Coordinates of C-alpha atoms in Angstrom, one line a residue:
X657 CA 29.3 -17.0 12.9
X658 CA 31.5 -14.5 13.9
X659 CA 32.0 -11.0 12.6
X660 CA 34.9 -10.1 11.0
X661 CA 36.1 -5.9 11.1
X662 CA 35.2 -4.0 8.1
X663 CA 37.9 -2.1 5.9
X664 CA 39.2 1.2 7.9
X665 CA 37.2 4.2 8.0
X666 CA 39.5 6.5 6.0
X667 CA 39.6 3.4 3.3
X668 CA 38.1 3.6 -0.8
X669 CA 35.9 0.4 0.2
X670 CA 34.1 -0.7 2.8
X671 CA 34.1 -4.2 3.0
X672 CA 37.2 -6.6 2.0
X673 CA 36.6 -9.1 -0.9
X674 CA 36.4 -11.8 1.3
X675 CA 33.3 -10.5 2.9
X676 CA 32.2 -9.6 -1.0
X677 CA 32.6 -13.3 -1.6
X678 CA 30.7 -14.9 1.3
X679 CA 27.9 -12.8 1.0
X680 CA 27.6 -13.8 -3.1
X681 CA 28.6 -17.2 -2.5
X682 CA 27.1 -17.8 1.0
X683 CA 24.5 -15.5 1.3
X684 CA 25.6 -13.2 4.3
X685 CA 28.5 -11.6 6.1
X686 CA 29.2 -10.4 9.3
X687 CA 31.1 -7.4 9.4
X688 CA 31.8 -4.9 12.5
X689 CA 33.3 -1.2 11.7
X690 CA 31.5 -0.2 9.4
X691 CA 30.2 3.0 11.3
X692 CA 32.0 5.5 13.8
X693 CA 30.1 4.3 17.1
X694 CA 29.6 7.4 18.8
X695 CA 26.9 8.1 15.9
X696 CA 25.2 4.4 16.5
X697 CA 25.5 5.7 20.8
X698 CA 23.3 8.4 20.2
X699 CA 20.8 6.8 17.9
X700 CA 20.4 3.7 20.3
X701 CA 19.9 6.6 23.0
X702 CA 17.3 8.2 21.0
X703 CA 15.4 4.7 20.5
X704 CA 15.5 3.4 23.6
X705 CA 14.3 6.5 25.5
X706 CA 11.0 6.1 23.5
X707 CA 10.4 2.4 23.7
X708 CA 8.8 0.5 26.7
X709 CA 11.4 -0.2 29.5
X710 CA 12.7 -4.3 29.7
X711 CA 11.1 -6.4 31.6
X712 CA 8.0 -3.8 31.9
X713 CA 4.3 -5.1 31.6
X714 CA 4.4 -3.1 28.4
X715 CA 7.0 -4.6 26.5
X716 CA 5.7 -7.7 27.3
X717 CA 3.0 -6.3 24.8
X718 CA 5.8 -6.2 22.1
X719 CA 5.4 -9.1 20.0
X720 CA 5.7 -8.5 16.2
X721 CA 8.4 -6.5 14.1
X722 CA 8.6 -2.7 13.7
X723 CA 5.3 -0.8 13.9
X724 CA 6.1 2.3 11.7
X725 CA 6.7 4.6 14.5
X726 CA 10.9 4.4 13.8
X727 CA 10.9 4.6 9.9
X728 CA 12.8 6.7 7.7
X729 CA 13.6 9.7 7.7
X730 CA 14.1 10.8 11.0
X731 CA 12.5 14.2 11.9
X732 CA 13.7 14.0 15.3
X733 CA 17.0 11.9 15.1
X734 CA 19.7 13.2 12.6
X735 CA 21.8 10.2 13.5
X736 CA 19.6 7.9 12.2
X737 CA 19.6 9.3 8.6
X738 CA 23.1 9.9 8.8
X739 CA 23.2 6.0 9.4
X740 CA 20.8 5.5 7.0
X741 CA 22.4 7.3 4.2
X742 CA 26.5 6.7 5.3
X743 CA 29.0 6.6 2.5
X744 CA 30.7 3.3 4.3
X745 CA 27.1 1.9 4.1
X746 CA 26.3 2.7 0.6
X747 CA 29.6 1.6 -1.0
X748 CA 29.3 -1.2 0.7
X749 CA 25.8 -1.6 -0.8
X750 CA 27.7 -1.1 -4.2
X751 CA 30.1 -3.6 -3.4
X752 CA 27.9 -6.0 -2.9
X753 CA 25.3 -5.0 -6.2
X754 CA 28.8 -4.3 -8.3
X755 CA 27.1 -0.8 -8.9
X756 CA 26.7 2.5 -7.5
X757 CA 23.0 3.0 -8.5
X758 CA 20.6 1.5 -6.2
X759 CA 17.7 2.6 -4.4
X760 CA 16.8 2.4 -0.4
X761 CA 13.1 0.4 -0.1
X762 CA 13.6 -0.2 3.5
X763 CA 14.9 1.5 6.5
X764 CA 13.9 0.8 10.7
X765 CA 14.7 0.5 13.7
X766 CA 13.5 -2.5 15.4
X767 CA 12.8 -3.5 19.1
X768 CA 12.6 -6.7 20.3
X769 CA 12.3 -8.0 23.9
X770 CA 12.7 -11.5 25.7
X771 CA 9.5 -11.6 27.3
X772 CA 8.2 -14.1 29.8
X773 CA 5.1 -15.5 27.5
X774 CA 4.4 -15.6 23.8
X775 CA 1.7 -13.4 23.8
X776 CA 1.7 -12.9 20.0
X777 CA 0.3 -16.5 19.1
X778 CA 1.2 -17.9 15.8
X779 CA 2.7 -14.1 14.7
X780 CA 4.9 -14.2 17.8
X781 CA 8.4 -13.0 16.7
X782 CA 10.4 -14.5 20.0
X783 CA 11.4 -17.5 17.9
X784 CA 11.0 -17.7 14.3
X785 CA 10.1 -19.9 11.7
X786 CA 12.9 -20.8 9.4
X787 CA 12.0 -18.4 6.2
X788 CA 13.6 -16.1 4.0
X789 CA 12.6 -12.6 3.6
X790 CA 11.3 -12.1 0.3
X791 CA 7.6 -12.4 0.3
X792 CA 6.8 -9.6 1.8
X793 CA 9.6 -7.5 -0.2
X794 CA 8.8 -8.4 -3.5
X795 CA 5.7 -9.0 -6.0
X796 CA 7.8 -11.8 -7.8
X797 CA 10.4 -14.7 -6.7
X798 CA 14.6 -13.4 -6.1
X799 CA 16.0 -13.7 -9.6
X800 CA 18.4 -16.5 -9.4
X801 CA 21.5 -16.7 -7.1
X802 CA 24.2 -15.3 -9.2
X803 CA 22.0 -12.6 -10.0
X804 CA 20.8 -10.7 -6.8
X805 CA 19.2 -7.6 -7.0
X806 CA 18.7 -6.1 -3.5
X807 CA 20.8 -6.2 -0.4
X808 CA 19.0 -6.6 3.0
X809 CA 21.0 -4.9 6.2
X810 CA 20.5 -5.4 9.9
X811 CA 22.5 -3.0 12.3
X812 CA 22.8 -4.5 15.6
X813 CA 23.0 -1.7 18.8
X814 CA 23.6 -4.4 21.8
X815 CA 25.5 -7.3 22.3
X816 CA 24.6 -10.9 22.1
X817 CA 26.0 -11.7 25.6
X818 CA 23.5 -9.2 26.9
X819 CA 20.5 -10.2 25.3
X820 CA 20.9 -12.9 23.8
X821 CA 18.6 -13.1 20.0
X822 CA 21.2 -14.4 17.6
X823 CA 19.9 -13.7 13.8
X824 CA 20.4 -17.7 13.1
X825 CA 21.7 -18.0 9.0
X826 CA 22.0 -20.8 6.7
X827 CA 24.6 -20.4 4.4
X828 CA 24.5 -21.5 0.8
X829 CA 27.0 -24.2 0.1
X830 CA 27.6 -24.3 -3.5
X831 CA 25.1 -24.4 -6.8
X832 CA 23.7 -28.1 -5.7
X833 CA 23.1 -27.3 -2.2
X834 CA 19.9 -28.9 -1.8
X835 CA 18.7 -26.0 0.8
X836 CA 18.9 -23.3 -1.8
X837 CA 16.8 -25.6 -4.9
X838 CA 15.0 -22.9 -6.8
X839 CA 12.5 -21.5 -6.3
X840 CA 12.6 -21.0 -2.6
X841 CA 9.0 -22.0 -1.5
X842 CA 9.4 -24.2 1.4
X843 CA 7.8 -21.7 4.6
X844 CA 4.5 -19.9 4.9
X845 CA 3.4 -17.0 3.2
X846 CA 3.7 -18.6 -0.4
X847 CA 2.6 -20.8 -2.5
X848 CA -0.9 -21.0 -0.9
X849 CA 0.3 -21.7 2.5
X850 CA -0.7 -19.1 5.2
X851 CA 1.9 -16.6 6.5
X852 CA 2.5 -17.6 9.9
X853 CA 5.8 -16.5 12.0
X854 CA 6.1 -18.6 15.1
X855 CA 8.3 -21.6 14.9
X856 CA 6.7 -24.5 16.5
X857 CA 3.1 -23.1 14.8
X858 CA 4.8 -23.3 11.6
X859 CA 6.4 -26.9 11.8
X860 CA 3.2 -27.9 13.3
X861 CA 1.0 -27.0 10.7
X862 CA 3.7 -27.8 7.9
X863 CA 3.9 -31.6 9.2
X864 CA 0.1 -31.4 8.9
X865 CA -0.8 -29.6 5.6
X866 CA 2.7 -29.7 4.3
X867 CA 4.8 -32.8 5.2
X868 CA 7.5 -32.7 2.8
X869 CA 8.3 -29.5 3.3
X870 CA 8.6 -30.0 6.5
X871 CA 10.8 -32.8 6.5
X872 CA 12.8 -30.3 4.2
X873 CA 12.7 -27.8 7.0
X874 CA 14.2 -30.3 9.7
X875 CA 17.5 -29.8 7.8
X876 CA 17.5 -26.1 7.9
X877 CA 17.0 -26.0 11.2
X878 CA 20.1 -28.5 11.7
X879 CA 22.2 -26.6 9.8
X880 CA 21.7 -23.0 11.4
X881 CA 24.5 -21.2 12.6
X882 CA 23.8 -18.1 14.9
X883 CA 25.7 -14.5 14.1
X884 CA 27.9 -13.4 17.1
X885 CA 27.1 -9.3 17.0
X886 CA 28.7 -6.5 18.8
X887 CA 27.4 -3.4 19.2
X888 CA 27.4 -1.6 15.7
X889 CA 27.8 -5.6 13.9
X890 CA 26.1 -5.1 10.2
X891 CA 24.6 -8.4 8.7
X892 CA 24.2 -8.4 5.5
X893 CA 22.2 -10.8 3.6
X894 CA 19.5 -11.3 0.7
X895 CA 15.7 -12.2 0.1
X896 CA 16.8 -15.5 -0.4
X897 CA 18.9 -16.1 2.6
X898 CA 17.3 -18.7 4.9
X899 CA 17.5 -17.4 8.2
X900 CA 15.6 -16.6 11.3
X901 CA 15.5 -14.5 15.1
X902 CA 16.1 -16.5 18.2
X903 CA 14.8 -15.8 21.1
X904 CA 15.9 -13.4 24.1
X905 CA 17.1 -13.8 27.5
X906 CA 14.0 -12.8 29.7
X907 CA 13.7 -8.9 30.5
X908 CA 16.1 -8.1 28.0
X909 CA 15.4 -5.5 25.0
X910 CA 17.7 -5.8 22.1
X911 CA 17.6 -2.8 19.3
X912 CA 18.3 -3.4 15.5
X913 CA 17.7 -1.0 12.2
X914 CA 17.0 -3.0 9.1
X915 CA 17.4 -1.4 6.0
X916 CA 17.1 -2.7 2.1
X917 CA 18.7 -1.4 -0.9
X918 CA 17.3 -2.3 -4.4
X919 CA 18.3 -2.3 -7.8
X920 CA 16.5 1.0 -9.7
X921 CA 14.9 -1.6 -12.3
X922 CA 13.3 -4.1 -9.9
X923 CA 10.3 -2.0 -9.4
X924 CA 8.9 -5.0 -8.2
X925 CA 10.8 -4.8 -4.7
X926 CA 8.3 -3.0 -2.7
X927 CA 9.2 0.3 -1.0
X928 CA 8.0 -0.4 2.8
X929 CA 7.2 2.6 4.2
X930 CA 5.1 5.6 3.3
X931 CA 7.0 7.7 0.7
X932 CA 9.7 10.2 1.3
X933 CA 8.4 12.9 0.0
X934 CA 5.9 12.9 2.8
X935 CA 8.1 14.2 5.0
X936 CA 8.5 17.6 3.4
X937 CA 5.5 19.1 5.1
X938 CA 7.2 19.0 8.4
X939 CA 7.6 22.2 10.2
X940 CA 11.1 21.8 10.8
X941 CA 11.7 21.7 7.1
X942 CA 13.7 18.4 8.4
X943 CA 14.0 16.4 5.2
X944 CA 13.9 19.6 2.5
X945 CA 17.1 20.5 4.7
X946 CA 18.8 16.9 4.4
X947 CA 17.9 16.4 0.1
X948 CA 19.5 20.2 0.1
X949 CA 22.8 18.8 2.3
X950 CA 22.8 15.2 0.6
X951 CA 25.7 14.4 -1.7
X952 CA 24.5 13.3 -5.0
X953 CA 24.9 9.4 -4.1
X954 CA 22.7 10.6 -1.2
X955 CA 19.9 11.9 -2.7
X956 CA 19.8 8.9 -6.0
X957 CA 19.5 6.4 -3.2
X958 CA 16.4 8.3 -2.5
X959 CA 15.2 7.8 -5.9
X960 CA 16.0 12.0 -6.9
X961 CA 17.4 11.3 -10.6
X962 CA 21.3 11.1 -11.0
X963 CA 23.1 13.5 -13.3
X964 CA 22.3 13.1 -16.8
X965 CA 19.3 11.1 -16.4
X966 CA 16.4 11.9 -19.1
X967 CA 14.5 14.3 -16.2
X968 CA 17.0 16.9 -16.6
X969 CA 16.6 20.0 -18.5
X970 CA 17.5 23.7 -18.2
X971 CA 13.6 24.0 -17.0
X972 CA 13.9 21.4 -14.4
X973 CA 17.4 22.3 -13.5
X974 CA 16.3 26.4 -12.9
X975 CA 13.3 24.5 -11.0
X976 CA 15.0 22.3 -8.6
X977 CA 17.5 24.9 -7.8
X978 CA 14.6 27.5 -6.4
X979 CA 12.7 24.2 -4.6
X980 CA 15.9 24.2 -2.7
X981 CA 17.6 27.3 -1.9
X982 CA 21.2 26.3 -1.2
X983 CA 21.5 22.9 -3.2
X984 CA 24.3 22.1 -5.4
X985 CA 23.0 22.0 -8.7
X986 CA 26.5 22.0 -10.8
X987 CA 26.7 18.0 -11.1
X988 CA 23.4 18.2 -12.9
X989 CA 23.9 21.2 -15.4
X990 CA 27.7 19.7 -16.2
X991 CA 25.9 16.4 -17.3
X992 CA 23.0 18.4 -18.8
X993 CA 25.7 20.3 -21.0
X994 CA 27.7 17.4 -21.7
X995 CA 24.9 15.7 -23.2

């Protein structure tokens, strides 16, 4: 799958409508340029300075997803919420949701190393199981197709013909495409079958406890197609995208940040992380200093309520003004008065 260049930087949208189509229609696109790369240098700088070297003894240690340690918001990295919160990124988001209100449930940067064994055993991430993503997103099923209500991001910061690890993707192929049948239940982790990541685990116990599933799986795996990512390539996708990682070339470390954006009324899409608000006791005032800063698109991706929402009175307003000095608090009295 190749990726395809985003609008231009100085342009209203983000993506073109083609890209709009294919992920609504296929499930994913592909799309470089969608960030000024000196900002994506100094976070993969940042990142890679505090993760075991390639090829160490210690990374071959590193055998499951991200570990919490490089989860929003960054106290140390600036870059990284810049990324996380970039007004290319979120209309894009909008594009793809056809709205501008939508809340961030996910956001991580994610090593991952070609290592020489799989040490992990059946969770070993080096080569996936065929799955989709949302089990461990969402308390429910993805509402269906024509209706998605989250968008799922991965930021690549390497090359593939340095590491290797292509995201593999299925794409949808029309309303009677046999591979997207709903409800999606064909891989471990639901419908009473144990969660289990690594691929030949997986089809092994599938053709065991699970046979027809497994035969159903064969064809997914026939009909995976592998995204070609530059540094600072953007994959954006859905819960009920079939999709997996591939593995890497040996003593190679390849960097991602995955990030999900929700519709505000799916409260059933879990938030991953501990939440924001956590933050505010840091020292350096960090994330006080970033809600003050934030544009108002900004902070409601955060969950702070948008102008004229039913929080907002002149005690709240006088509040949140004095909780922080410096904000701009004008959006929120005009639609306070206007009501």
């Amino acid at each position: 799958v190749p990726s395809e260049p985003a609008l231009p930087l100085d342009a209203a949208d983000t993506l073109t409508p083609a890209q709009v189509a294919s992920w609504r229609t296929h499930g994913f696109a592909l799309v470089h340029g969608v960030f000024p790369e000196e900002l994506l240098q100094v976070a993969r700088a940042y990142v890679a300075g505090k993760l075991p070297e390639a090829g160490s003894t210690a990374a071959e240690t590193v055998t499951d997803f991200g570990n919490g340690t490089f989860c929003f918001p960054y106290s140390e990295l600036p870059e990284g919420n810049a990324i996380a919160l970039h007004p290319r990124l979120l209309r894009a988001v909008g594009q793809l949701l056809h709205t501008d209100d939508f809340r961030m449930s996910q956001c991580e940067f994610w090593p991952k190393y070609g290592r020489t064994h799989s040490a992990g055993g059946e969770e070993d991430n080096q080569d996936q199981r065929m799955h989709c993503d949302y089990p461990n997103h969402t308390l429910t099923h993805p509402p269906p197709w024509d209706r998605p209500d989250a968008v799922e991001i991965i930021i690549y910061y390497d090359r593939v013909e340095d590491c290797e690890g292509a995201t593999a993707l299925v794409a949808r192929e029309g309303d009677d495409d046999p591979a997207y049948t709903y409800p999606i239940t064909a891989m471990p982790g639901v419908a009473g079958l144990q969660w289990k990541n690594d691929r030949a685990t997986v089809e092994a116990f599938l053709r065991e406890q699970a046979p027809a599933k497994a035969a159903f799986r064969e064809q997914l795996y026939a009909r995976e197609r592998k995204a070609h990512f530059r540094f600072g390539t953007v994959l954006f996708y859905r819960h009920d995208t079939w999709h997996r990682g591939t593995p890497l070339r040996g003593g190679t470390l390849r960097i991602v940040q995955n990030m999900t954006f929700r519709l505000p009324a799916s409260e059933w899409i879990s938030t991953l992380h501990i939440g924001w608000a956590w933050a505010m006791y840091s020292k350096s005032q960090f994330f006080e200093k970033l809600i003050t800063s934030a544009s108002v698109a900004q902070r409601t991706v955060l969950g702070f309520p948008r102008p004229g929402h039913p929080y907002w009175c002149r005690e709240t307003v006088l509040a949140v003004a004095e909780r922080y000095p410096g904000i701009d608090i004008e959006p929120y009295v005009r639609a306070l008065e206007q009501a």
